Each structure stands twice: as structure tokens, then as C-alpha cells.
Coordinates of C-alpha atoms and ligand atoms in Angstrom, one line a residue:
Chain A
M19 CA -202.8 -168.3 -17.9
F20 CA -203.5 -166.8 -21.5
V21 CA -201.4 -165.0 -24.5
I22 CA -202.4 -161.2 -25.1
N23 CA -201.8 -160.1 -28.4
C24 CA -201.0 -156.3 -27.3
P25 CA -202.1 -154.5 -30.6
H26 CA -199.0 -150.9 -29.7
C27 CA -196.5 -153.8 -29.9
N28 CA -198.0 -156.6 -32.0
E29 CA -196.4 -159.2 -30.2
P30 CA -198.1 -162.1 -28.5
R31 CA -197.0 -161.8 -24.7
E32 CA -197.5 -163.5 -21.3
E33 CA -200.9 -162.4 -19.7
E34 CA -198.6 -161.6 -16.7
E35 CA -196.9 -158.7 -18.2
F36 CA -199.9 -156.8 -18.7
H37 CA -202.7 -155.7 -16.0
Y38 CA -206.2 -156.2 -16.3
E39 CA -208.0 -152.4 -16.3
G40 CA -212.2 -153.4 -16.2
E41 CA -215.1 -153.0 -18.0
A42 CA -214.7 -151.8 -21.3
F43 CA -216.5 -148.7 -22.9
I44 CA -218.0 -147.6 -19.6
A45 CA -218.7 -143.7 -20.4
R46 CA -219.4 -141.0 -18.3
P47 CA -222.3 -139.7 -18.6
A48 CA -221.9 -135.9 -20.0
E49 CA -223.5 -134.1 -17.5
P50 CA -222.9 -135.8 -14.3
E51 CA -224.8 -132.4 -12.5
T52 CA -228.3 -133.5 -14.3
Q53 CA -227.9 -137.6 -13.4
T54 CA -230.1 -139.0 -10.3
D55 CA -228.9 -140.6 -7.4
A56 CA -229.7 -144.0 -9.4
E57 CA -227.7 -143.1 -12.3
W58 CA -224.9 -142.1 -11.4
G59 CA -224.1 -145.1 -9.2
D60 CA -225.2 -147.2 -12.2
Y61 CA -222.8 -145.6 -13.7
L62 CA -220.0 -145.8 -10.8
F63 CA -220.6 -149.4 -9.8
M64 CA -223.5 -151.8 -11.5
K65 CA -220.8 -153.8 -14.3
K66 CA -222.3 -156.0 -17.2
N67 CA -219.7 -159.2 -15.0
P68 CA -220.7 -161.4 -17.9
K69 CA -220.4 -165.1 -18.7
G70 CA -219.2 -165.7 -22.2
W71 CA -218.1 -163.0 -24.2
H72 CA -217.1 -159.5 -22.3
W73 CA -214.8 -156.8 -23.4
E74 CA -212.0 -155.6 -21.3
M75 CA -209.5 -152.9 -21.0
W76 CA -206.2 -154.7 -20.7
G77 CA -202.7 -152.0 -20.0
H78 CA -199.6 -153.3 -21.3
S79 CA -198.0 -152.4 -18.0
A80 CA -194.3 -154.5 -18.0
G81 CA -193.8 -153.3 -21.6
C82 CA -195.2 -150.2 -23.9
R83 CA -197.0 -149.3 -20.8
K84 CA -200.1 -148.6 -23.0
L85 CA -204.3 -149.1 -22.9
F86 CA -205.8 -151.4 -24.6
V87 CA -209.4 -153.5 -25.6
V88 CA -209.4 -157.7 -25.6
K89 CA -212.8 -159.3 -26.5
R90 CA -212.4 -162.6 -24.1
N91 CA -214.5 -165.8 -22.8
T92 CA -215.1 -165.4 -19.9
A93 CA -215.7 -169.1 -18.9
N94 CA -212.6 -170.2 -20.5
H95 CA -210.4 -167.7 -21.5
A96 CA -210.7 -167.8 -24.8
I97 CA -209.7 -164.3 -26.4
D98 CA -211.0 -163.1 -29.7
G99 CA -209.0 -160.3 -30.4
A100 CA -207.0 -157.6 -29.2
W101 CA -207.4 -153.7 -30.5
T102 CA -206.6 -150.3 -30.0
L103 CA -209.0 -148.2 -28.2
T104 CA -210.6 -147.0 -31.4
E105 CA -210.4 -149.7 -33.5
A106 CA -212.3 -151.7 -30.7
R107 CA -215.1 -149.5 -29.9
A108 CA -215.5 -149.3 -34.0
A109 CA -216.0 -153.4 -33.6
Y110 CA -217.9 -153.2 -30.7
D111 CA -220.3 -150.3 -32.3
A112 CA -220.7 -152.7 -35.4
E113 CA -221.5 -156.5 -32.6
M114 CA -223.8 -154.1 -31.2
A115 CA -225.6 -153.0 -34.4
K116 CA -226.0 -157.2 -35.1
I117 CA -227.8 -157.5 -31.9
Chain B
M7 CA -227.5 -145.9 11.9
A8 CA -225.0 -147.4 13.6
L9 CA -225.5 -151.3 15.8
K10 CA -225.4 -150.7 19.3
C11 CA -223.7 -154.1 20.9
E12 CA -225.9 -154.0 23.1
N13 CA -228.9 -154.5 21.2
S14 CA -227.6 -156.9 19.1
L15 CA -226.8 -159.1 22.1
S16 CA -230.3 -160.1 22.2
L17 CA -230.9 -160.7 18.9
L18 CA -227.5 -163.5 19.0
A19 CA -229.3 -165.1 22.0
H20 CA -230.0 -169.0 20.9
K21 CA -233.7 -169.9 20.9
P22 CA -233.8 -173.4 22.9
I23 CA -234.3 -176.3 20.3
T24 CA -237.3 -178.0 19.8
G25 CA -239.0 -181.1 20.4
A26 CA -240.0 -182.3 16.0
R27 CA -236.4 -182.2 14.4
L28 CA -233.8 -184.7 13.6
N29 CA -235.2 -188.0 14.7
K30 CA -231.7 -189.7 14.1
D31 CA -229.5 -187.7 16.3
Y32 CA -226.2 -188.9 16.0
S33 CA -224.7 -189.4 20.0
I34 CA -221.4 -191.9 21.6
W35 CA -224.1 -194.9 21.2
K36 CA -225.6 -194.8 17.9
L37 CA -221.1 -194.9 17.2
L38 CA -220.7 -198.5 19.3
S39 CA -224.1 -199.2 17.8
Q40 CA -222.9 -198.9 15.2
G41 CA -219.2 -200.3 15.8
F42 CA -220.1 -203.9 15.9
K43 CA -222.4 -203.8 12.6
Q44 CA -219.4 -202.7 11.1
H45 CA -220.5 -199.4 10.2
Q46 CA -222.7 -201.3 7.6
G47 CA -225.6 -199.5 9.4
W48 CA -226.1 -195.9 8.2
T49 CA -228.7 -194.4 6.5
P50 CA -228.1 -191.0 4.4
A51 CA -227.9 -187.7 6.3
W52 CA -230.7 -185.9 3.6
R53 CA -233.4 -187.3 1.9
N54 CA -233.5 -187.1 -2.1
P55 CA -236.1 -185.9 -2.8
E56 CA -238.6 -186.3 -5.8
I57 CA -239.0 -182.3 -6.6
K58 CA -242.4 -180.4 -7.2
S59 CA -243.9 -178.4 -9.3
S60 CA -244.9 -175.0 -6.4
Y61 CA -243.5 -174.1 -3.5
D62 CA -243.5 -171.8 -0.9
V63 CA -239.9 -170.4 -0.9
V64 CA -237.1 -171.7 -3.4
I65 CA -233.4 -171.1 -2.9
I66 CA -230.8 -170.6 -6.5
G67 CA -228.2 -172.7 -4.2
A68 CA -227.1 -175.1 -2.9
G69 CA -224.0 -173.9 -0.6
G70 CA -223.2 -173.8 2.6
H71 CA -225.5 -169.7 2.8
G72 CA -228.3 -171.5 0.8
L73 CA -228.9 -173.9 2.9
A74 CA -228.0 -172.5 5.7
T75 CA -231.6 -169.9 4.9
A76 CA -233.2 -173.0 4.2
Y77 CA -232.3 -174.3 8.2
Y78 CA -233.5 -170.7 9.1
L79 CA -235.8 -170.3 7.5
A80 CA -238.0 -174.1 8.3
R81 CA -237.2 -173.6 12.4
E82 CA -236.9 -170.4 12.7
H83 CA -240.0 -169.2 10.6
G84 CA -241.7 -172.2 10.7
I85 CA -241.6 -172.5 6.7
K86 CA -241.9 -176.0 5.4
N87 CA -242.9 -176.1 1.9
I88 CA -239.0 -175.3 0.8
A89 CA -236.7 -176.4 -1.9
V90 CA -232.7 -176.2 -2.2
L91 CA -232.1 -175.9 -6.5
E92 CA -228.9 -176.4 -7.4
K93 CA -227.4 -176.7 -10.8
G94 CA -224.2 -179.4 -9.4
Y95 CA -223.6 -181.0 -6.3
L96 CA -224.1 -179.9 -2.7
G97 CA -221.4 -177.8 -1.3
G98 CA -219.6 -178.6 -4.7
G99 CA -219.0 -174.4 -5.6
N100 CA -217.1 -171.9 -2.8
T101 CA -218.3 -173.8 0.3
A102 CA -216.0 -176.6 -1.0
R103 CA -212.9 -175.1 -2.6
N104 CA -212.4 -172.5 0.1
T105 CA -209.5 -172.4 3.2
T106 CA -212.4 -172.0 6.2
I107 CA -211.2 -169.0 7.7
V108 CA -213.4 -167.9 10.6
R109 CA -213.1 -164.3 11.7
S110 CA -215.2 -160.7 13.1
N111 CA -212.2 -158.3 13.2
Y112 CA -213.4 -155.9 10.4
L113 CA -213.5 -153.0 10.9
W114 CA -216.8 -150.7 10.6
D115 CA -219.8 -151.2 12.9
E116 CA -222.5 -153.0 10.3
A117 CA -219.9 -155.5 9.4
A118 CA -218.8 -156.7 12.5
M119 CA -221.7 -157.1 14.2
L120 CA -222.7 -159.2 10.9
Y121 CA -219.8 -161.9 11.5
E122 CA -220.0 -161.1 15.1
H123 CA -223.9 -162.7 14.7
S124 CA -222.1 -164.8 12.4
L125 CA -219.1 -166.1 14.9
K126 CA -221.2 -166.3 18.3
L127 CA -223.9 -169.5 16.2
W128 CA -220.3 -170.7 14.5
E129 CA -220.0 -171.5 18.3
G130 CA -223.1 -173.5 19.2
L131 CA -223.3 -174.7 15.5
T132 CA -221.4 -178.2 16.0
E133 CA -224.3 -178.9 19.2
E134 CA -227.5 -177.1 17.1
I135 CA -227.1 -178.9 14.1
N136 CA -226.1 -182.3 15.9
F137 CA -223.2 -182.2 13.4
N138 CA -219.7 -181.8 14.2
V139 CA -218.7 -179.1 11.9
M140 CA -215.4 -179.6 13.4
F141 CA -214.7 -175.8 14.3
S142 CA -211.7 -174.7 15.7
Q143 CA -210.6 -172.0 17.4
R144 CA -207.9 -171.4 17.1
G145 CA -206.8 -167.9 16.9
V146 CA -206.2 -165.8 13.6
F147 CA -202.8 -163.1 13.1
N148 CA -203.3 -160.7 10.4
L149 CA -199.7 -159.4 10.5
G150 CA -198.5 -155.1 10.0
H151 CA -195.3 -154.8 7.9
T152 CA -195.6 -151.5 7.2
L153 CA -195.8 -148.3 9.5
Q154 CA -199.4 -148.1 8.0
D155 CA -200.6 -151.7 8.3
M156 CA -199.5 -150.8 12.0
R157 CA -202.0 -147.8 12.8
D158 CA -204.3 -149.6 10.7
I159 CA -204.4 -152.8 12.8
E160 CA -203.9 -150.2 16.0
R161 CA -207.6 -148.3 15.0
R162 CA -209.0 -151.9 13.4
V163 CA -208.6 -153.8 17.1
N164 CA -209.6 -151.0 19.1
A165 CA -213.0 -150.2 16.9
N166 CA -213.4 -154.4 17.3
N167 CA -212.9 -154.1 22.2
L168 CA -215.2 -151.1 21.7
N169 CA -217.7 -153.6 19.9
G170 CA -217.0 -156.0 22.3
I171 CA -215.1 -157.9 19.9
D172 CA -211.5 -159.7 21.2
A173 CA -208.5 -158.6 19.5
L174 CA -205.1 -157.8 20.7
A175 CA -201.9 -155.4 18.7
L176 CA -198.9 -157.4 18.9
N177 CA -195.5 -156.3 17.8
A178 CA -193.1 -158.9 16.1
Q179 CA -191.4 -160.3 19.3
E180 CA -194.8 -161.0 20.7
V181 CA -196.8 -163.1 17.2
K182 CA -192.7 -164.5 17.6
D183 CA -193.5 -166.0 21.0
R184 CA -196.7 -167.5 19.8
I185 CA -195.5 -168.2 16.1
P186 CA -191.4 -169.1 17.3
M187 CA -190.7 -170.2 13.6
I188 CA -192.1 -167.4 11.6
N189 CA -189.2 -165.4 10.5
I190 CA -189.3 -161.5 11.9
S191 CA -186.2 -160.8 10.6
K192 CA -185.5 -157.2 9.8
N193 CA -183.0 -159.3 6.6
T194 CA -186.2 -159.8 4.3
R195 CA -188.2 -158.0 1.6
F196 CA -191.6 -157.0 4.1
P197 CA -190.5 -157.7 7.7
I198 CA -192.8 -158.0 9.7
M199 CA -193.8 -155.3 12.4
G200 CA -196.5 -156.7 14.1
A201 CA -200.5 -158.5 14.0
S202 CA -203.6 -157.7 15.0
F203 CA -205.1 -161.7 16.8
Q204 CA -208.1 -162.6 17.4
P205 CA -208.6 -165.5 19.9
R206 CA -211.7 -166.7 20.1
A207 CA -211.0 -166.9 15.4
G208 CA -210.7 -170.2 13.8
V209 CA -211.1 -172.8 11.9
A210 CA -214.3 -174.8 10.2
R211 CA -214.5 -178.5 8.6
H212 CA -215.9 -176.5 5.2
D213 CA -217.5 -179.9 3.9
A214 CA -219.4 -180.4 6.8
V215 CA -221.2 -177.6 7.3
A216 CA -223.0 -177.7 4.0
W217 CA -223.5 -181.5 4.4
G218 CA -224.5 -180.3 8.7
F219 CA -227.0 -177.8 7.2
A220 CA -228.0 -180.1 4.1
R221 CA -229.5 -182.8 7.4
A222 CA -231.1 -180.8 9.7
A223 CA -232.7 -178.9 6.3
S224 CA -233.8 -182.5 5.6
N225 CA -234.9 -183.0 8.3
Y226 CA -237.6 -179.7 8.7
G227 CA -238.5 -181.3 4.9
V228 CA -236.3 -178.7 3.2
D229 CA -236.3 -180.4 -0.9
I230 CA -232.4 -180.2 -1.6
I231 CA -232.6 -181.0 -4.8
E232 CA -229.2 -181.3 -6.7
N233 CA -228.0 -181.2 -10.7
C234 CA -230.6 -178.9 -11.6
E235 CA -230.5 -176.0 -13.0
V236 CA -232.3 -172.3 -12.7
Q237 CA -232.3 -171.1 -16.4
G238 CA -234.7 -168.1 -16.3
M239 CA -237.4 -166.6 -13.9
D240 CA -240.5 -166.1 -14.5
I241 CA -241.5 -162.6 -13.9
E242 CA -244.7 -160.8 -14.4
N243 CA -246.0 -157.0 -13.1
A244 CA -242.0 -157.4 -11.6
T245 CA -243.0 -160.1 -9.1
I246 CA -241.7 -163.2 -9.0
K247 CA -243.8 -166.1 -9.7
G248 CA -241.4 -168.8 -10.8
L249 CA -238.4 -170.2 -11.8
Q250 CA -237.7 -172.3 -15.3
T251 CA -235.2 -174.9 -14.5
S252 CA -233.3 -177.8 -15.9
L253 CA -236.1 -179.6 -14.5
G254 CA -239.4 -177.9 -15.1
Y255 CA -240.9 -174.8 -14.5
I256 CA -241.3 -174.2 -10.6
R257 CA -243.8 -172.3 -9.5
T258 CA -243.1 -169.9 -6.2
S259 CA -244.0 -166.7 -5.0
K260 CA -240.9 -166.3 -2.8
V261 CA -237.0 -166.7 -4.2
G262 CA -233.6 -166.5 -1.7
C263 CA -230.5 -166.4 -4.5
V264 CA -227.3 -167.4 -3.1
T265 CA -225.0 -168.4 -6.4
A266 CA -222.2 -166.2 -5.4
G267 CA -219.5 -166.3 -8.4
H268 CA -222.8 -166.6 -10.5
S269 CA -225.2 -164.0 -9.1
S270 CA -224.5 -161.8 -11.9
V271 CA -226.3 -164.2 -14.6
M272 CA -229.0 -164.6 -11.9
A273 CA -229.1 -160.9 -11.4
K274 CA -230.0 -160.6 -15.6
A275 CA -232.2 -163.4 -15.8
A276 CA -234.5 -160.6 -13.1
G277 CA -233.4 -157.5 -15.2
I278 CA -231.8 -156.6 -12.1
R279 CA -228.2 -154.3 -12.1
M280 CA -225.5 -155.6 -9.9
P281 CA -222.4 -153.8 -8.5
I282 CA -220.7 -157.0 -8.4
E283 CA -216.8 -159.0 -10.6
S284 CA -216.6 -162.9 -10.4
H285 CA -213.3 -163.6 -9.8
P286 CA -210.4 -166.5 -9.5
L287 CA -209.6 -167.1 -6.5
Q288 CA -206.4 -169.6 -6.3
A289 CA -205.9 -172.4 -2.9
F290 CA -203.4 -174.9 -2.1
V291 CA -202.8 -177.6 -0.3
S292 CA -199.9 -179.4 0.5
E293 CA -198.4 -182.8 1.7
S294 CA -199.3 -184.0 4.9
L295 CA -197.2 -182.7 8.2
K296 CA -197.0 -183.6 11.4
P297 CA -198.7 -180.7 13.4
I298 CA -196.4 -177.5 13.3
L299 CA -199.0 -174.5 13.3
D300 CA -201.4 -174.4 15.5
T301 CA -203.1 -171.2 14.4
V302 CA -203.7 -169.4 11.0
V303 CA -201.4 -166.7 9.5
M304 CA -202.5 -163.9 7.2
S305 CA -200.7 -161.1 5.8
N306 CA -202.6 -159.0 3.4
A307 CA -199.7 -156.8 2.5
V308 CA -197.7 -160.7 1.1
H309 CA -200.7 -161.6 0.0
G310 CA -200.5 -165.0 1.3
Y311 CA -202.2 -166.9 4.9
V312 CA -201.3 -170.6 5.5
S313 CA -203.2 -172.6 8.1
Q314 CA -202.6 -176.5 8.8
S315 CA -205.4 -178.6 9.3
D316 CA -206.2 -181.8 11.3
K317 CA -205.7 -184.1 8.9
G318 CA -202.0 -182.1 8.8
E319 CA -201.8 -180.4 5.2
L320 CA -200.6 -176.8 4.9
V321 CA -203.8 -174.6 3.7
I322 CA -202.6 -171.7 2.1
G323 CA -204.5 -169.2 0.1
A324 CA -204.0 -166.6 -2.6
G325 CA -204.8 -163.4 -3.9
I326 CA -207.5 -163.2 -6.5
D327 CA -206.8 -162.7 -9.7
H328 CA -207.6 -159.5 -11.1
Y329 CA -209.4 -160.6 -14.8
T330 CA -212.6 -161.5 -14.6
S331 CA -213.9 -165.2 -15.2
Y332 CA -215.7 -168.2 -14.4
A333 CA -213.7 -170.6 -15.4
Q334 CA -213.0 -171.7 -11.6
R335 CA -209.7 -171.4 -12.0
G336 CA -206.8 -168.8 -12.7
S337 CA -203.3 -167.9 -13.3
P338 CA -199.7 -170.3 -11.9
H339 CA -198.3 -166.4 -11.9
I340 CA -200.1 -166.1 -8.6
I341 CA -200.0 -169.4 -6.9
E342 CA -196.0 -168.8 -6.8
H343 CA -196.3 -165.4 -6.3
T344 CA -198.3 -166.5 -2.7
A345 CA -196.1 -169.4 -2.2
A346 CA -192.7 -166.7 -2.1
A347 CA -194.9 -164.6 0.4
I348 CA -195.3 -168.3 2.3
I349 CA -192.1 -168.7 2.5
E350 CA -190.9 -165.5 3.5
L351 CA -192.5 -166.0 6.4
F352 CA -192.0 -169.5 7.3
P353 CA -188.7 -170.4 6.0
M354 CA -188.7 -174.1 7.3
F355 CA -192.0 -174.9 4.3
S356 CA -189.3 -174.3 1.1
R357 CA -188.6 -177.5 0.8
V358 CA -192.4 -178.7 1.6
R359 CA -194.4 -180.5 -1.7
M360 CA -197.4 -178.9 -2.2
N361 CA -200.6 -181.5 -3.4
R362 CA -203.2 -180.1 -4.7
Q363 CA -204.7 -176.8 -6.1
W364 CA -207.8 -174.8 -7.6
G365 CA -209.9 -172.3 -8.0
G366 CA -212.7 -171.2 -7.0
I367 CA -215.4 -167.6 -8.4
V368 CA -215.7 -164.9 -6.3
D369 CA -218.5 -162.5 -5.8
T370 CA -216.7 -158.6 -5.5
T371 CA -218.1 -156.3 -4.9
P372 CA -216.8 -152.4 -5.1
D373 CA -217.0 -151.5 -1.2
A374 CA -215.6 -155.7 -0.5
C375 CA -219.2 -155.9 1.8
P376 CA -221.8 -158.4 1.2
I377 CA -225.3 -157.4 -0.2
I378 CA -228.5 -159.1 1.3
S379 CA -231.4 -157.2 0.2
K380 CA -234.7 -156.7 -1.8
T381 CA -234.7 -156.4 -5.2
K382 CA -237.1 -154.1 -6.8
V383 CA -238.6 -157.5 -7.6
K384 CA -241.7 -157.9 -5.5
G385 CA -240.7 -161.8 -3.7
L386 CA -237.1 -161.4 -4.9
Y387 CA -234.3 -161.7 -2.8
F388 CA -230.7 -161.5 -3.4
N389 CA -227.6 -162.5 -0.7
C390 CA -224.1 -162.7 -2.6
G391 CA -220.8 -161.1 -2.7
W392 CA -219.6 -161.9 -0.2
G393 CA -216.4 -162.8 -2.5
T394 CA -213.0 -163.7 -1.0
G395 CA -214.7 -163.8 3.0
G396 CA -217.8 -165.4 3.2
F397 CA -217.5 -169.0 4.7
K398 CA -217.3 -167.3 8.2
A399 CA -220.1 -165.3 7.5
T400 CA -222.2 -169.2 6.9
P401 CA -224.9 -169.4 10.0
G402 CA -225.6 -165.2 10.2
S403 CA -226.2 -164.5 6.5
G404 CA -228.8 -167.8 6.4
N405 CA -230.1 -167.2 9.6
I406 CA -231.0 -163.2 8.6
F407 CA -231.5 -164.2 5.4
A408 CA -234.0 -166.2 6.3
H409 CA -235.2 -163.3 8.1
T410 CA -235.3 -160.9 5.1
I411 CA -237.3 -163.4 3.0
A412 CA -239.6 -164.2 5.6
H413 CA -240.1 -161.2 6.6
D414 CA -239.9 -159.1 3.5
E415 CA -237.9 -157.0 5.5
P416 CA -234.4 -157.3 6.4
H417 CA -233.1 -158.0 10.0
P418 CA -231.2 -155.1 11.4
L419 CA -228.6 -156.8 11.0
N420 CA -227.8 -156.5 7.1
A421 CA -230.3 -153.3 6.7
A422 CA -227.4 -151.4 5.3
F423 CA -225.8 -154.0 3.6
S424 CA -229.1 -153.5 1.2
L425 CA -228.1 -153.2 -2.9
D426 CA -229.6 -149.8 -2.4
R427 CA -226.6 -148.3 -0.8
F428 CA -224.5 -148.3 -4.6
H429 CA -227.3 -145.8 -5.0
S430 CA -227.4 -143.2 -2.0
G431 CA -223.4 -144.1 -1.2
H432 CA -223.9 -145.5 2.1
L433 CA -220.6 -148.1 1.2
I434 CA -219.0 -150.2 3.7
D435 CA -215.6 -149.6 3.4
E436 CA -214.5 -152.9 4.3
H437 CA -210.9 -153.7 1.6
G438 CA -208.8 -152.9 5.0
A439 CA -210.4 -156.0 6.3
A440 CA -211.8 -158.0 4.0
G441 CA -209.4 -156.9 0.6
V442 CA -207.1 -159.5 0.5
A443 CA -207.6 -161.5 3.8
H444 CA -210.7 -163.7 3.7
Ligands
LIG19 C1 -209.9 -171.0 -2.7 C2 -211.2 -169.8 -1.7 C3 -210.4 -169.7 -0.1 C4 -211.7 -169.3 0.0 N1 -211.1 -168.8 1.6 C5 -212.3 -168.4 2.7 C6 -212.5 -168.8 3.8 O1 -211.1 -168.7 4.4 N2 -212.4 -168.1 5.0 C7 -214.1 -167.5 4.3 O2 -215.1 -166.7 4.9 N3 -213.8 -167.2 2.5 C8 -213.5 -168.0 1.8 N4 -213.8 -167.9 0.1 C9 -215.1 -167.7 0.5 C10 -216.1 -168.6 0.7 O3 -215.7 -169.8 -0.1 C11 -217.7 -167.6 0.1 O4 -217.9 -166.4 -0.2 C12 -218.4 -168.6 0.5 O5 -218.4 -170.2 0.3 C13 -219.5 -168.9 -0.6 O6 -221.0 -169.3 -0.1 P1 -222.4 -169.3 -0.9 O7 -223.1 -170.8 0.6 O8 -223.1 -168.4 -1.4 O9 -221.5 -170.1 -2.7 P2 -221.1 -172.0 -2.9 O10 -220.9 -172.3 -1.7 O11 -220.2 -171.2 -4.2 O12 -222.3 -171.9 -3.2 C14 -223.1 -171.3 -4.8 C15 -224.2 -172.6 -5.1 O13 -224.6 -172.1 -6.3 C16 -225.1 -173.2 -7.5 N5 -225.3 -172.2 -8.6 C17 -224.4 -171.3 -9.0 N6 -226.0 -171.3 -10.3 C18 -226.9 -171.5 -9.8 C19 -227.8 -171.8 -10.8 N7 -228.5 -171.0 -12.1 N8 -229.3 -173.3 -10.8 C20 -228.9 -173.6 -9.0 N9 -227.8 -173.2 -8.6 C21 -226.9 -172.7 -9.4 C22 -223.8 -173.6 -7.5 O14 -223.5 -174.5 -8.5 C23 -223.0 -172.9 -5.4 O15 -223.0 -174.4 -5.2 C24 -212.7 -168.5 -0.4 C25 -212.9 -168.3 -1.1 C26 -212.1 -169.1 -2.2 C27 -212.5 -169.5 -3.9
LIG20 ZN1 -197.2 -153.7 -25.9

């Protein structure tokens, strides 16, 4: 059990109000027709599933019903932050640029 | 390719047990003579060897599946120089945490044949490894609560029967006749409409399976090394050369990775992508009661299942927590939800006190089926993705994975369970038989 701060409601609420929506920032290929089977299978099915920090989507299903992004540590359930999709994309890109 | 039952039956035949194995057989005479010595003379069931710097085959993960793989590699394929490396203690992963349901009533031919192969091995396992795994074929009920559930049950039972697997479709009264205390009243949130029933299904003792395979493998000379974490893979020209471990470097040309919830971590070390997500799965047990439930009852619709252990505890399992995690714990509301479901099925359990609760990390796949496969790295094999339901497959999984490693070629029973299927599109959708049910 953990508490998530919905960036839309701007209020910390219990995890039970939310629905987990999976790994964030999986981009749909711009031209599906040109994809090989391997590329398309990777897009559909392959997951990072890291042990450690994970960028993931949550929906505030029993609240404002909006989607947003959480950075959560899968090894101990610590949460680093929660952002709207646009804010999160910027934060994620900045983090990736550092690696 | 659909596997036909006749072909696979010959694959299922047990080989005779050969001389070299098990010099220290357990027997009634051993038990009696030890009784006179206050049981002070028992020796450890498996060796605790020094790690060597090189092995012919290294298995990563000493859960039931890894230990069974090592055992069958030694016994059926004559490979002797094998190590099983375990980062914690033997059998301390999902093997120790599961609710021990064993059944084979899966919908699709490929899955049904795989789990039936395993069920057949369970039926002879205690004798084969001379270790009581307490396999108890007390039957498993999968309840249906909606018309669609009942149609799916009918379809699955028919598919099972066509594959030579025992299965019956029962109506609510027939369920009640077999389990008198179950609540089939219409005044519940999700009334029970019927069930599928597999008489040969049941439960086994989880620890005994790990210990029994460890002892049998050790007797063949397999080195089981606990507290040894694999931290990296040495791969050259897409070929495995060795492993970096917390106890130093180990040279080997064949590695079988059987690390359940940690399979994505291992795959990443090898530069392979996996369609796996690791989720907490929780279970809990009650105080001990007099024998009250002599079978296993599971319900996908209300997310709960229950059996009674030989110690008298009710063993209750939940559905997965939806977020990914490696923390071996889940959220309390899942337990609350499952307890509510069990009490609706069995109102008389409402005042039973719960004793212990825990979580394991299960490796789920998009089609609820395992991956038992070669990889793009030569000599590196993965056996994972068993998700919420791999305990039942322990002997069968080890048996065919050993074949895959020894021959560098899948066994006919696991050819369909390759990693490639996520690129070719040949998924084996077992969500109906394995989504929540274990
Ligand atoms: C609560 C719960 C209930 C379940 N109920 C059922 C059920 O009723 N019926 C059923 O069929 N299945 C059930 N399952 C699923 C079942 O437990 C698993 O599918 C099965 O036990 C997996 O066995 P394994 O040997 O592959 O994994 P594990 O027993 O988890 O073994 C994997 C081992 O790999 C080790 N490892 C990981 N990383 C490394 C590393 N880097 N180096 C060295 N070692 C490493 C781990 O420490 C672990 O011991 C349940 C699971 C849970 C959690
Ligand atoms: Zn909100």
C-alpha cells in the first residue's frame, strides 16, 4: 500500500483509488505497415520491467479519472514524483539525456 | 502444430530407475532404526559442496524448477558436472510461497499437454525421488458465477476430455453435494452456477518438492550452491562463456536461467528483451482447524481460492497486485477483497482467524503461458513466465527444460513455448484457465 499524489487533483490519496496502467512512454510506431514482425512484437509485448526506478502510468479511477505518470521504485515502492503526461515526458527526457 | 495425445503419452512413460542413484534411501527400516536412536543419526539430505571454477551446465535459481532441471539433466541426459546457483536459500522464492495447487485442465492443446505431462510425473514422483512430496489428488473445483463462465467451463471440460484429461462440468447442486458447506444461495453478489472439476488434480507439499529434487540431484553429483548471486553474464560473439557471481567467476558453455520474478533482470544482463512483468502475488493461512475441506475450490470471478493443509490451516490465495514490483509484498486491500470473496463462498469461515500473510513475485506473460526457450545467445536458455501457476509444472518443466538444454533443441512439448512466439504471433491464450486461477 502506498500513497500517490495525483497531479491533477494535487492531493495525496491511497493507492486503492488508482489503477495501474503499465510502463510509460511506449511509443506506437509512426508507420506500423513498415515494421518487421520483430519490431512490431517488441512494441506490443516487450517490457522493461526493471528492478529499481520505473516510469509508469496510473489512472485516478476513483477520483478525477485522468491518467498521469509516476516514477516509482519497484524494489521498495518508494515514489519519487508524479506528473501530468506532458510534464513527465520532459522530466523523463531530461533524465535519459543524463545517462 | 497441435500435439496429439497418443504421441505425447509415449513421451510420458517413466524410465526405469537405474542403480547408481540414491545410496541413502529412506525406508520404514531406516525410520525404525532411527527411532531407537532418538532420530539423532540422520545425515543432511544433500551435500554442501565448495563451488568449482567451471561447470558443463549452470542452472541459475534453486527453486523447484531449477532443481528439477538439474535432476533430469543428470538422470536422463547423463550430464554430471552441473551447478545450481541460488542467491538466497534453496526453495526460498515462489516455491516456498505458493499455495501448491496442481492441475492440468488447461484449454489449449499445447498447454494441456505440458501440464498433463507434469501431472503424470507428479503421480510417480514420491517413489521416483524417494522423498515424500505429499502429493494429494483431492480434486480441484473451478467455480462459475455467470452464464459466460459456465459456457467457458463447458468448452474447457470438452477440450480437456478430447485431450484425454479428466474433467467434469457440474451444476450448483452437484457442487453442493460434494462440498456441503459451500454457499450456493441465489442471494449472494455472484451466485455459484456450477463448476469444472478435475478429480486427479490436488495439492503437494511445496518445500518437500524443493528438498526432494535437491537431494535427488545432489545424489547424482549436482553441486547446489546457496548464497551465490549471479550478477553478470559473460557473452562473446553471441555465445555464453561464463557468469559473474558473488562467489567469483564461473566458466561454462551452457546456462539455464530459472529465476521466476527476476527473469527480466537476468535477461537484461544478457541483452535480451522479455515480455515479462513481475507482480506481487499474495496468500495467507488461518489458524489450524479440524479437517473441514477435503478438496480445492477456486474462483476466477470473485478472485479467491482455498484448500486445507495437512496441518489444518486454510490456505487462501488472492489475485495479483496490478503494479509491478520486486518487493515480495503487496497491498492489504487485495487480501481484504479475497477474504470477502472466501467468506461469501463459505460463510462459516467468517470467524476463522488468519495467522500469516505473505507475497511472492510472479513473472507474468501476455498470454499467461510460460517461456521455455533457446535465446539469441548460444548456450543460454530461459525457463520463466510461469506467473501465478508454475508450481504444478515443477517436474514437467524441469524434465523438458533439461531436454532443451542437453539437446540444444526444444522437447516437442515445449516447442510452442518459445520466446519467438511474441514475434510470430503464435500466442497460446490461457487467460481463461490461468488468469487468476493458479
Ligand atoms: C502466493 C503465490 C501462490 C501461488 N500459488 C500457486 C499454486 O497454487 N499453484 C501453482 O501451480 N503455482 C502457484 N504459484 C506460482 C508458483 O509458485 C511459481 O510459478 C513456481 O514456484 C516457480 O518456480 P521456480 O522454481 O521457477 O521459481 P522460484 O521458486 O521463485 O525460484 C527462483 C529462484 O531464483 C533465485 N534467483 C533469482 N535471481 C537470482 C540470481 N541473480 N542469482 C541466483 N539466484 C537467483 C531466487 O532467489 C529463487 O530462489 C504461486 C505463487 C505465489 C507467489
Ligand atoms: Zn486525480
